[in-house]
mmCIF file of C-alpha atoms in Angstrom:
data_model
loop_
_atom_site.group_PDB
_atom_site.id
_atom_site.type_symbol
_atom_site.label_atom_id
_atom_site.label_comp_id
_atom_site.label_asym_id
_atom_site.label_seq_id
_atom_site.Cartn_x
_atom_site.Cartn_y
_atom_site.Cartn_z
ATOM 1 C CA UNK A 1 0.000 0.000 0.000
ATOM 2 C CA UNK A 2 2.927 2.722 0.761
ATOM 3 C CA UNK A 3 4.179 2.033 -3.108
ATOM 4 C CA UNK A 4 0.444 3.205 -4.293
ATOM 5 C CA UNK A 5 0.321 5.975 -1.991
ATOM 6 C CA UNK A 6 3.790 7.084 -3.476
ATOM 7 C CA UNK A 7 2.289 6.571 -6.733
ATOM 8 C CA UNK A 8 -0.391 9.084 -6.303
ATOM 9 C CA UNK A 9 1.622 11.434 -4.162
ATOM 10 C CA UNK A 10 3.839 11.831 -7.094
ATOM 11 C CA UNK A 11 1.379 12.142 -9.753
ATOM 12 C CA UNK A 12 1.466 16.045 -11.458
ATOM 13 C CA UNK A 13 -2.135 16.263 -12.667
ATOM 14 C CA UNK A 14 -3.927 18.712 -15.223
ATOM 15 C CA UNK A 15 -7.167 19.177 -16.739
ATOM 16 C CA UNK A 16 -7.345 19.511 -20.165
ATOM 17 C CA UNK A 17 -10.729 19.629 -21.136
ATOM 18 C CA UNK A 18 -14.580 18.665 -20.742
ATOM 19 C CA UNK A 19 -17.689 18.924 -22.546
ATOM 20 C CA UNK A 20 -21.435 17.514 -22.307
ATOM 21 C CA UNK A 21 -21.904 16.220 -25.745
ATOM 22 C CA UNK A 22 -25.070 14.878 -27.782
ATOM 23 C CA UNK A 23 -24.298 12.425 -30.683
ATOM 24 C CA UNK A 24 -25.917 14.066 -34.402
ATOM 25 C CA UNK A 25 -25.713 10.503 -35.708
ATOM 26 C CA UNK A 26 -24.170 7.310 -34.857
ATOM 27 C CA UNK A 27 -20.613 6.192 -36.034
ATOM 28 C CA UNK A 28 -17.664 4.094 -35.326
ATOM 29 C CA UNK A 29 -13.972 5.690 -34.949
ATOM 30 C CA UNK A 30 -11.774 2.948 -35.697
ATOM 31 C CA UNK A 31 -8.744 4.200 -34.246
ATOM 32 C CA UNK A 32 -9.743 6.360 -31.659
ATOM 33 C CA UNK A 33 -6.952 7.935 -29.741
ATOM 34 C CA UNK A 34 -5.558 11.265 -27.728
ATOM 35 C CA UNK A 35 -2.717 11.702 -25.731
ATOM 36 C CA UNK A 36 -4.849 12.859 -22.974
ATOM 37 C CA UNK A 37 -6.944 10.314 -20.439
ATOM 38 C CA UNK A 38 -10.323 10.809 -21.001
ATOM 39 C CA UNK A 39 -13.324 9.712 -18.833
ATOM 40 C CA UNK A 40 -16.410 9.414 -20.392
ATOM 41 C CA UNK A 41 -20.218 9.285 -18.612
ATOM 42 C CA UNK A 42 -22.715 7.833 -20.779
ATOM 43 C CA UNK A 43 -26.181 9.553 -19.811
ATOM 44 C CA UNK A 44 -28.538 7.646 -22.196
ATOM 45 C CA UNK A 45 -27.795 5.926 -24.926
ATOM 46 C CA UNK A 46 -24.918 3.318 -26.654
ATOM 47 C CA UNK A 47 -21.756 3.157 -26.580
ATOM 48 C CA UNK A 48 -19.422 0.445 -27.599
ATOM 49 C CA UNK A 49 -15.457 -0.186 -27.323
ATOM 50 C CA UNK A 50 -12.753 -2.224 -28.180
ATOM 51 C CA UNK A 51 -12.824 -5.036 -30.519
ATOM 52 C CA UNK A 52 -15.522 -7.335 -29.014
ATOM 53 C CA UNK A 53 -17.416 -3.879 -28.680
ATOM 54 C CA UNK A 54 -18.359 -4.240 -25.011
ATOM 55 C CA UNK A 55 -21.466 -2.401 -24.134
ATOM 56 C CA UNK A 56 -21.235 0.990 -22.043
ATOM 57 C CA UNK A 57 -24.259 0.952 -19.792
ATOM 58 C CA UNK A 58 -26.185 4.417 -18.859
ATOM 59 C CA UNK A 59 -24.752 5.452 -15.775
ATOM 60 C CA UNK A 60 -21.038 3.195 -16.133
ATOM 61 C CA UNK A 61 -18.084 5.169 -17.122
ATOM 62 C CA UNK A 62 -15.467 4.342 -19.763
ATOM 63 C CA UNK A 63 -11.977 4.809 -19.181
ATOM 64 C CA UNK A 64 -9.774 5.792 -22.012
ATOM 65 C CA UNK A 65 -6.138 5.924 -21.063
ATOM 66 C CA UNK A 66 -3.787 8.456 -22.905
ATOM 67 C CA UNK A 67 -1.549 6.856 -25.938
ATOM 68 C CA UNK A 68 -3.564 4.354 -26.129
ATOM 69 C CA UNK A 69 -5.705 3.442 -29.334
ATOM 70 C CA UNK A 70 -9.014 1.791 -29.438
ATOM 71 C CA UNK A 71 -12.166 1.194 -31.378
ATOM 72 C CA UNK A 72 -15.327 3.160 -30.190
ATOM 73 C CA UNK A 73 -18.856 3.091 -31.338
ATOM 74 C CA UNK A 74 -21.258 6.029 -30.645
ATOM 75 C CA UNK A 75 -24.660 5.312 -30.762
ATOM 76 C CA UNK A 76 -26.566 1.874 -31.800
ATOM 77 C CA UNK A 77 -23.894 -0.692 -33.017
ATOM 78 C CA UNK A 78 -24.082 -1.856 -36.628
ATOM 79 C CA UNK A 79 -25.588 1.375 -37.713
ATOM 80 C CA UNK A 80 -23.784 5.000 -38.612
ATOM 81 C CA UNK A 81 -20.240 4.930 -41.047
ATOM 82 C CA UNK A 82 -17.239 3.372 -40.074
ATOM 83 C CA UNK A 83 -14.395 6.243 -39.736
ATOM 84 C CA UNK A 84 -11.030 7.401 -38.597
ATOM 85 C CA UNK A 85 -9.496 9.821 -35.410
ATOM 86 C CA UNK A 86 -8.719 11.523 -38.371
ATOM 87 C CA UNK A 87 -11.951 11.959 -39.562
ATOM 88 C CA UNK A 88 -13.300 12.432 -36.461
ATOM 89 C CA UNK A 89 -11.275 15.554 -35.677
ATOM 90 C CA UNK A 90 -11.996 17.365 -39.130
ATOM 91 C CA UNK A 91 -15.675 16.926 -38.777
ATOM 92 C CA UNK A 92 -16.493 16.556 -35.607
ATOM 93 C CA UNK A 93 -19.478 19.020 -35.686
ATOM 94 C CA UNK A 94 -21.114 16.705 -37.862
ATOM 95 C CA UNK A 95 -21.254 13.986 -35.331
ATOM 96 C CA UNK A 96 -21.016 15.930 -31.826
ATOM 97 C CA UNK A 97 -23.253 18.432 -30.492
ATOM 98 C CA UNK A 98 -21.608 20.013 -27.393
ATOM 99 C CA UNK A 99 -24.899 21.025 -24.999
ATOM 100 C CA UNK A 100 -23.854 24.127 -22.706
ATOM 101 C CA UNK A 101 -27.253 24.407 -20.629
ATOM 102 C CA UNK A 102 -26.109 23.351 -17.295
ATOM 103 C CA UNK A 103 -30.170 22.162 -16.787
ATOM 104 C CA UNK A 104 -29.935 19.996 -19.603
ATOM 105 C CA UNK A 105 -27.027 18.001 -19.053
ATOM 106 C CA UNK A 106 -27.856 14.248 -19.033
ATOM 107 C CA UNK A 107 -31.452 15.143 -20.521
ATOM 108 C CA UNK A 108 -30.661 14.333 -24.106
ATOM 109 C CA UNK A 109 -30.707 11.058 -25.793
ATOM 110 C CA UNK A 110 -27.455 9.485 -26.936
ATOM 111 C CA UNK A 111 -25.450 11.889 -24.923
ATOM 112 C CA UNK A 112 -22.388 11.725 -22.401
ATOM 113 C CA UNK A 113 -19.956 13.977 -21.008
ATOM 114 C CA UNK A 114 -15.867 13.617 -20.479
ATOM 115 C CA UNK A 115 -13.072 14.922 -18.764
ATOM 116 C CA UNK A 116 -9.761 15.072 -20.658
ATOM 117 C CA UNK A 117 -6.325 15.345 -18.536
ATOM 118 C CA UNK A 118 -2.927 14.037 -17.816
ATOM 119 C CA UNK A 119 -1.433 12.361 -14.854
ATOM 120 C CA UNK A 120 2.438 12.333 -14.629
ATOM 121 C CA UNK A 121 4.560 10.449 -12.256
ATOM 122 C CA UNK A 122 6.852 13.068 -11.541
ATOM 123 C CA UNK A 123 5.606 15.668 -13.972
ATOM 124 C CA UNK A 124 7.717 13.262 -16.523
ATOM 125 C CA UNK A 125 5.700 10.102 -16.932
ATOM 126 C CA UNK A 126 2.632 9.827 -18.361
ATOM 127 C CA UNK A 127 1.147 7.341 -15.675
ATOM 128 C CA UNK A 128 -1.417 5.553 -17.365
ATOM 129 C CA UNK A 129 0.141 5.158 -20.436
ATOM 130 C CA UNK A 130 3.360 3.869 -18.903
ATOM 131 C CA UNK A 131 0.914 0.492 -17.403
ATOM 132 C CA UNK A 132 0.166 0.148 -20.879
ATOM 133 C CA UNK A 133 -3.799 -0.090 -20.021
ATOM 134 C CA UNK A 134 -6.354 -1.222 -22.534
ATOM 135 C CA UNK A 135 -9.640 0.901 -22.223
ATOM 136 C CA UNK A 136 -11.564 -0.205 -19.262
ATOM 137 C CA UNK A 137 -15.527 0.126 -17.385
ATOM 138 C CA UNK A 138 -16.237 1.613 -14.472
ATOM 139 C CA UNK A 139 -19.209 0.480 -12.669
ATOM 140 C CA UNK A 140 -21.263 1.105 -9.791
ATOM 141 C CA UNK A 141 -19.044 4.108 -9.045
ATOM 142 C CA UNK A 142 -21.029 7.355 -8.482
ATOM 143 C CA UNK A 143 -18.410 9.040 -6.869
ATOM 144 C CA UNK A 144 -16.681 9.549 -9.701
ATOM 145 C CA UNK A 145 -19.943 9.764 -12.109
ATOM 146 C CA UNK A 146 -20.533 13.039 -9.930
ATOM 147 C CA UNK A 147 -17.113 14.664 -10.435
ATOM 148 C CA UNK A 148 -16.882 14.320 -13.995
ATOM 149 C CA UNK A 149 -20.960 16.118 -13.752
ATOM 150 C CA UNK A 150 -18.826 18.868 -11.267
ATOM 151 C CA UNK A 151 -15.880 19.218 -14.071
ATOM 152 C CA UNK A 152 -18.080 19.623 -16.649
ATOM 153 C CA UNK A 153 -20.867 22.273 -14.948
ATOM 154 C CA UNK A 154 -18.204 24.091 -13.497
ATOM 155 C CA UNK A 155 -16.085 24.051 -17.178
ATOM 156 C CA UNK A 156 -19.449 25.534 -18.237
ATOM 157 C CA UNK A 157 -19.465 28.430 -15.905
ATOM 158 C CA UNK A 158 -17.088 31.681 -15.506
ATOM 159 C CA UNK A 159 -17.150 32.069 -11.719
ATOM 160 C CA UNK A 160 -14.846 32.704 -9.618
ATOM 161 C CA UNK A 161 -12.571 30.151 -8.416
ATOM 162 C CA UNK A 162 -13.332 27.741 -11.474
ATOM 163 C CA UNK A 163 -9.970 27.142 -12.085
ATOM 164 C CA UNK A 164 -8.702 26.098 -8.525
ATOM 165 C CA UNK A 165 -12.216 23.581 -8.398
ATOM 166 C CA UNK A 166 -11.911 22.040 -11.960
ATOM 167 C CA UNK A 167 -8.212 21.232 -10.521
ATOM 168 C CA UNK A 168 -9.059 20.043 -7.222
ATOM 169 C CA UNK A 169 -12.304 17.477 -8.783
ATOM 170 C CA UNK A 170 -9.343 16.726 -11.860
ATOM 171 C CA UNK A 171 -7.217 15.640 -9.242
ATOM 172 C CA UNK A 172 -9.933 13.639 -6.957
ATOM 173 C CA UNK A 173 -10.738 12.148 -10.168
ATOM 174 C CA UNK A 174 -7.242 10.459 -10.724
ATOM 175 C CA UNK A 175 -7.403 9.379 -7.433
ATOM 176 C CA UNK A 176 -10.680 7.321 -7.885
ATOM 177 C CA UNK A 177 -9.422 5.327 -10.657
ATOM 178 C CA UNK A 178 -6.492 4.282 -8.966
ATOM 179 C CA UNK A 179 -8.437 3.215 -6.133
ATOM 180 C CA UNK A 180 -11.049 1.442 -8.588
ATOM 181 C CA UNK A 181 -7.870 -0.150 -9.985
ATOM 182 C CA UNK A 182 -6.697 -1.094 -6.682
ATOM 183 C CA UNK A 183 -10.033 -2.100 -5.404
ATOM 184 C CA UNK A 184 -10.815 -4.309 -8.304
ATOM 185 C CA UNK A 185 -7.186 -5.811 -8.606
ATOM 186 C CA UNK A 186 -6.557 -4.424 -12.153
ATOM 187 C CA UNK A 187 -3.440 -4.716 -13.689
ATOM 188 C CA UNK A 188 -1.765 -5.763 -10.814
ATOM 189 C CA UNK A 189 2.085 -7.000 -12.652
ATOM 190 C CA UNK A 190 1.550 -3.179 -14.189
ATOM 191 C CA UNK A 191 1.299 -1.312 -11.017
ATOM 192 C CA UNK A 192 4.063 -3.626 -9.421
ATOM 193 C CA UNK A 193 6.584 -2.439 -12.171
ATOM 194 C CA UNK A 194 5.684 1.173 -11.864
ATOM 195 C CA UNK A 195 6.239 0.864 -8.229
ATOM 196 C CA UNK A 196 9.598 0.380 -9.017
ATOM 197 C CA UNK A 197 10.186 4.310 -9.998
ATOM 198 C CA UNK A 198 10.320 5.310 -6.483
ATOM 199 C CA UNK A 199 13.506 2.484 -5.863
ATOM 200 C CA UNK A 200 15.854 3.732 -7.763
ATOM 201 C CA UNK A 201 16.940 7.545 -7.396
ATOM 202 C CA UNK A 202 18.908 7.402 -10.491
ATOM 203 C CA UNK A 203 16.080 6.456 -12.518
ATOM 204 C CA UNK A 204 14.297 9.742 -11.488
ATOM 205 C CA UNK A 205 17.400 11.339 -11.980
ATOM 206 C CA UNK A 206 16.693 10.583 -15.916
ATOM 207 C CA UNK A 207 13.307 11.227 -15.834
ATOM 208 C CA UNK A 208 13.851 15.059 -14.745
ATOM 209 C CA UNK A 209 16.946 15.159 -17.083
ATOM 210 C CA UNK A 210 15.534 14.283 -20.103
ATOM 211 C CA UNK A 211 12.125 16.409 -19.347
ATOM 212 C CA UNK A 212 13.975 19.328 -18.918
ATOM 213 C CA UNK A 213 16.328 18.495 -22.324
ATOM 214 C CA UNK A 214 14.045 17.600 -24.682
ATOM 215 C CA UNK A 215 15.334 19.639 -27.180
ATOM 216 C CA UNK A 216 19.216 18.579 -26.903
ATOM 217 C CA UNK A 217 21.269 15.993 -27.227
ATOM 218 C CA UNK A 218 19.585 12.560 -25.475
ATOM 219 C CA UNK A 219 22.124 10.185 -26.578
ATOM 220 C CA UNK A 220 22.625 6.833 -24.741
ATOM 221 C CA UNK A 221 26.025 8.245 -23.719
ATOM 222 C CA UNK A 222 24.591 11.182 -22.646
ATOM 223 C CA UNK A 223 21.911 9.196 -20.316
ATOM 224 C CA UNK A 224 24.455 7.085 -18.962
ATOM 225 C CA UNK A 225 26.413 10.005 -17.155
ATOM 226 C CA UNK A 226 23.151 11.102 -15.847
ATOM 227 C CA UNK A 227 22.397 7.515 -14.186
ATOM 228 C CA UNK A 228 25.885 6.915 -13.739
ATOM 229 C CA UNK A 229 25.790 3.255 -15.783
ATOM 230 C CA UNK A 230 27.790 2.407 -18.455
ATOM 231 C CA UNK A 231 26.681 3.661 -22.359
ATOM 232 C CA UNK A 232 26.333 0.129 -23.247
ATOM 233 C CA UNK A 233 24.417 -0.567 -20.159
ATOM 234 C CA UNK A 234 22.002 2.360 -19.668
ATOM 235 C CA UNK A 235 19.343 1.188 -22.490
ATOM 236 C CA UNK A 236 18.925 -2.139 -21.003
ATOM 237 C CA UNK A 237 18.670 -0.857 -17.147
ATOM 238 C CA UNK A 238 16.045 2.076 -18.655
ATOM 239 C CA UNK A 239 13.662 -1.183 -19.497
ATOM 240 C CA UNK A 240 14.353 -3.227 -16.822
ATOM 241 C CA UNK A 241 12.924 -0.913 -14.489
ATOM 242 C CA UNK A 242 10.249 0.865 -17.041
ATOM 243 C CA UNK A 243 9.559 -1.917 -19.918
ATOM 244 C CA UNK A 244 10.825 0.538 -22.856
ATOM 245 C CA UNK A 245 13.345 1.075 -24.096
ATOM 246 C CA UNK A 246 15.312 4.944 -23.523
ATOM 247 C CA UNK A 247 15.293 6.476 -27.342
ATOM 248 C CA UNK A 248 11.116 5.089 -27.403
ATOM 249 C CA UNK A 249 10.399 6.874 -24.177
ATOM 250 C CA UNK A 250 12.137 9.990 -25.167
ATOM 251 C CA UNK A 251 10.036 10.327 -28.331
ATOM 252 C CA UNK A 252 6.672 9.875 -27.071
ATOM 253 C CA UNK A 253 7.712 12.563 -24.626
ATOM 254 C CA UNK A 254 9.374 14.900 -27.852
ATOM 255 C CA UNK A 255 5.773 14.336 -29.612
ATOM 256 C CA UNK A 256 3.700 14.695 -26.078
ATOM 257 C CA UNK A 257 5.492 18.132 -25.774
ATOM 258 C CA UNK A 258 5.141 19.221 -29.295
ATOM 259 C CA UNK A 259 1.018 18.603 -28.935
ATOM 260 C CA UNK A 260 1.734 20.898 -26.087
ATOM 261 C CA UNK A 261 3.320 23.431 -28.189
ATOM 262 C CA UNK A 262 0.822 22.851 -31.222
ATOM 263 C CA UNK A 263 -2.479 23.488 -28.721
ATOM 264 C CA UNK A 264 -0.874 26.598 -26.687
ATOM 265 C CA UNK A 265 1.799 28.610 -28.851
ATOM 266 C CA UNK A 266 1.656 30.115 -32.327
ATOM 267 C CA UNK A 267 4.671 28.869 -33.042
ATOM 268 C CA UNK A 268 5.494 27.322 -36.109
ATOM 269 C CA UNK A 269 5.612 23.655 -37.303
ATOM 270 C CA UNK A 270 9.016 24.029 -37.838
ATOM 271 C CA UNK A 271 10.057 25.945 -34.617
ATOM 272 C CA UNK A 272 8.207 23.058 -32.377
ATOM 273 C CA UNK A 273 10.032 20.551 -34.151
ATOM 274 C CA UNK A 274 13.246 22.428 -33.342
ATOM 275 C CA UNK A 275 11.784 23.002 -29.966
ATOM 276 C CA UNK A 276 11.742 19.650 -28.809
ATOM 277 C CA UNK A 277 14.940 18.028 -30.406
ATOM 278 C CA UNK A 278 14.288 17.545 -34.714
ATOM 279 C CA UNK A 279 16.489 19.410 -36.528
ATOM 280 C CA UNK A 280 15.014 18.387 -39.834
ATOM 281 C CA UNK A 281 11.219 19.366 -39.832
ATOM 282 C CA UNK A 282 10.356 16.975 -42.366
ATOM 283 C CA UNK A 283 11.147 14.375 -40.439
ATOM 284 C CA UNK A 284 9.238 15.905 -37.351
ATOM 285 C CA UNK A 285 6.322 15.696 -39.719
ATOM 286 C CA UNK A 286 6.917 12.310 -40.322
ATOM 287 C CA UNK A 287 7.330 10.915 -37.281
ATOM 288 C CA UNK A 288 4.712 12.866 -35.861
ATOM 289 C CA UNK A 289 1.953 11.456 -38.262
ATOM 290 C CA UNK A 290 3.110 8.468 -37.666
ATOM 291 C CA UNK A 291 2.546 8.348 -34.155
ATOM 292 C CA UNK A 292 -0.627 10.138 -33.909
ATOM 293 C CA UNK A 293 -2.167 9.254 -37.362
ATOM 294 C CA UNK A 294 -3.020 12.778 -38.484
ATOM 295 C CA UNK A 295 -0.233 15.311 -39.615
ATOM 296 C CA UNK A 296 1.018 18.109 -36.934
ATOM 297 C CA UNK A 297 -0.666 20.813 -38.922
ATOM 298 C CA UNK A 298 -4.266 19.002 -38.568
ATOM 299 C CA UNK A 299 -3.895 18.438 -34.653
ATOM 300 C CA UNK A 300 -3.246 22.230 -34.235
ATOM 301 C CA UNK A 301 -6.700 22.795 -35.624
ATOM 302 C CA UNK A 302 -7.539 20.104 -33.077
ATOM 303 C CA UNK A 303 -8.711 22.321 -30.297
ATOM 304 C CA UNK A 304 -11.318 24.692 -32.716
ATOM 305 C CA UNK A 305 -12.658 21.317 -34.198
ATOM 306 C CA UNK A 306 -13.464 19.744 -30.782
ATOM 307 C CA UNK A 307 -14.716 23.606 -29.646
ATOM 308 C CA UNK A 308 -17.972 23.104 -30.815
#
């Protein structure tokens, strides 16, 4: 138990977003996927996920963990088009309708609402992604049902304080998963390995290293004086104690940055490629697409797409 409490003591948390949404018509995103967690309450309605496409009951929640893709079905299954994140993030007005009557949230067929944030061990690791989750129910849990409902009515609202609450319910949010998690015995080998960041100071040591030179040189050599291993040994102690591998790691967290960048500067393409450690901006580009299936250019127009 003192390894999970150290787990959530060290988590940095933000809130990203959240929205009350009604479904226009009923589709299925093949490849759904955002680097945030994102909770989602289904009011009334359907929802399906994953490949067998378990049912989402009215009232159960559906967990989403950051980095991780997965197939998702709004509305009945069988019926609507078949499309991709892609898709989904150009057009989403066509198939979202977000609902900002604080009275009317939960009132509308086929609708739900979600909370989007991150949870870092550290402020360096992205928690959930790092257990390698699949996407996962919540049941029975009204708890947390409510504080997504707080999130989203106070996300609606300019009053003061709205900040400091959406962070405090973000926060009391993280915690109830890990407790559901815990409660449930999820993913228990996971959460044993991650416990493992708190054992090793040197391992921490790289964690705050490479966050805070993400735009320099992150060579295996370079780690290595940081943890104090040898060059040739520094890869293979990284997975040991994380299950991947340094240069892996150090890209998601390039890419995770540069989505950052993309949402909250004007910067350009080129400059946040810089930014975060590519010298050659078509490669950026590439590697970027590649990871997130859409292009860098697209997932700065992320945030006025999903404004609706």
């Amino acid at each position: 138990m003192e390894d999970y409490n150290k787990i959530i003591e060290s988590l940095g948390v933000r809130f990203i977003k959240a929205k009350n949404l009604v479904l226009q018509q009923p589709f299925t995103v093949r490849n759904y996927y955002d680097v945030g967690n994102n909770l989602i309450l289904l009011h009334k309605g359907s929802i399906f996920f994953g490949d067998e496409e378990q049912a989402v009951e009215e009232g159960e929640l559906l967990f989403i963990p950051g980095g991780r893709s997965t197939k998702v079905t709004y509305g009945p299954s069988g019926e609507g088009k078949s499309i991709t994140n892609d898709d989904l993030i150009t057009n989403r007005e066509k198939f979202f309708r977000s609902n900002n009557d604080l009275d009317l949230i939960g009132d509308a067929e086929e609708s739900h609402s979600y909370v989007s944030f991150e949870a870092k061990v550290f402020d360096s690791v992205n928690f959930f992604a790092s257990l390698d989750l699949p996407a996962f129910l919540i049941s029975n849990n009204t708890k947390l049902a409510n504080l997504v409902i707080k999130v989203v009515e106070e996300n609606m609202q300019e009053l003061p304080g709205k900040e400091r609450l959406i962070n405090l319910y973000t926060e009391q949010i993280v915690v109830e998963i890990v407790r559901h998690i815990l409660k449930n015995r999820m993913f228990v080998e996971q959460l044993a390995t991650n416990s493992t960041y708190f054992k090793d100071p040197r391992l921490i040591d790289l964690f705050n290293y490479i966050k805070e030179n993400l735009g320099g040189d992150l060579s295996n050599k370079v780690l290595s004086n940081v943890a104090n291993v040898s060059e040739d040994y520094v890869g293979q102690y990284f997975k040991m104690l994380t299950g991947i591998n340094p240069q892996d790691y150090i890209e998601y967290q390039r890419m995770e940055r540069a989505v950052f960048l993309l949402r909250t500067t004007k910067k350009s393409i080129r400059e946040i490629g810089k930014e975060v450690g590519y010298k050659d901006t078509a490669y950026f580009c590439r590697r970027f697409k590649m990871m997130f299936g859409i292009p860098a250019g697209k997932m700065r127009r992320r945030e006025s797409a999903m404004n609706i």
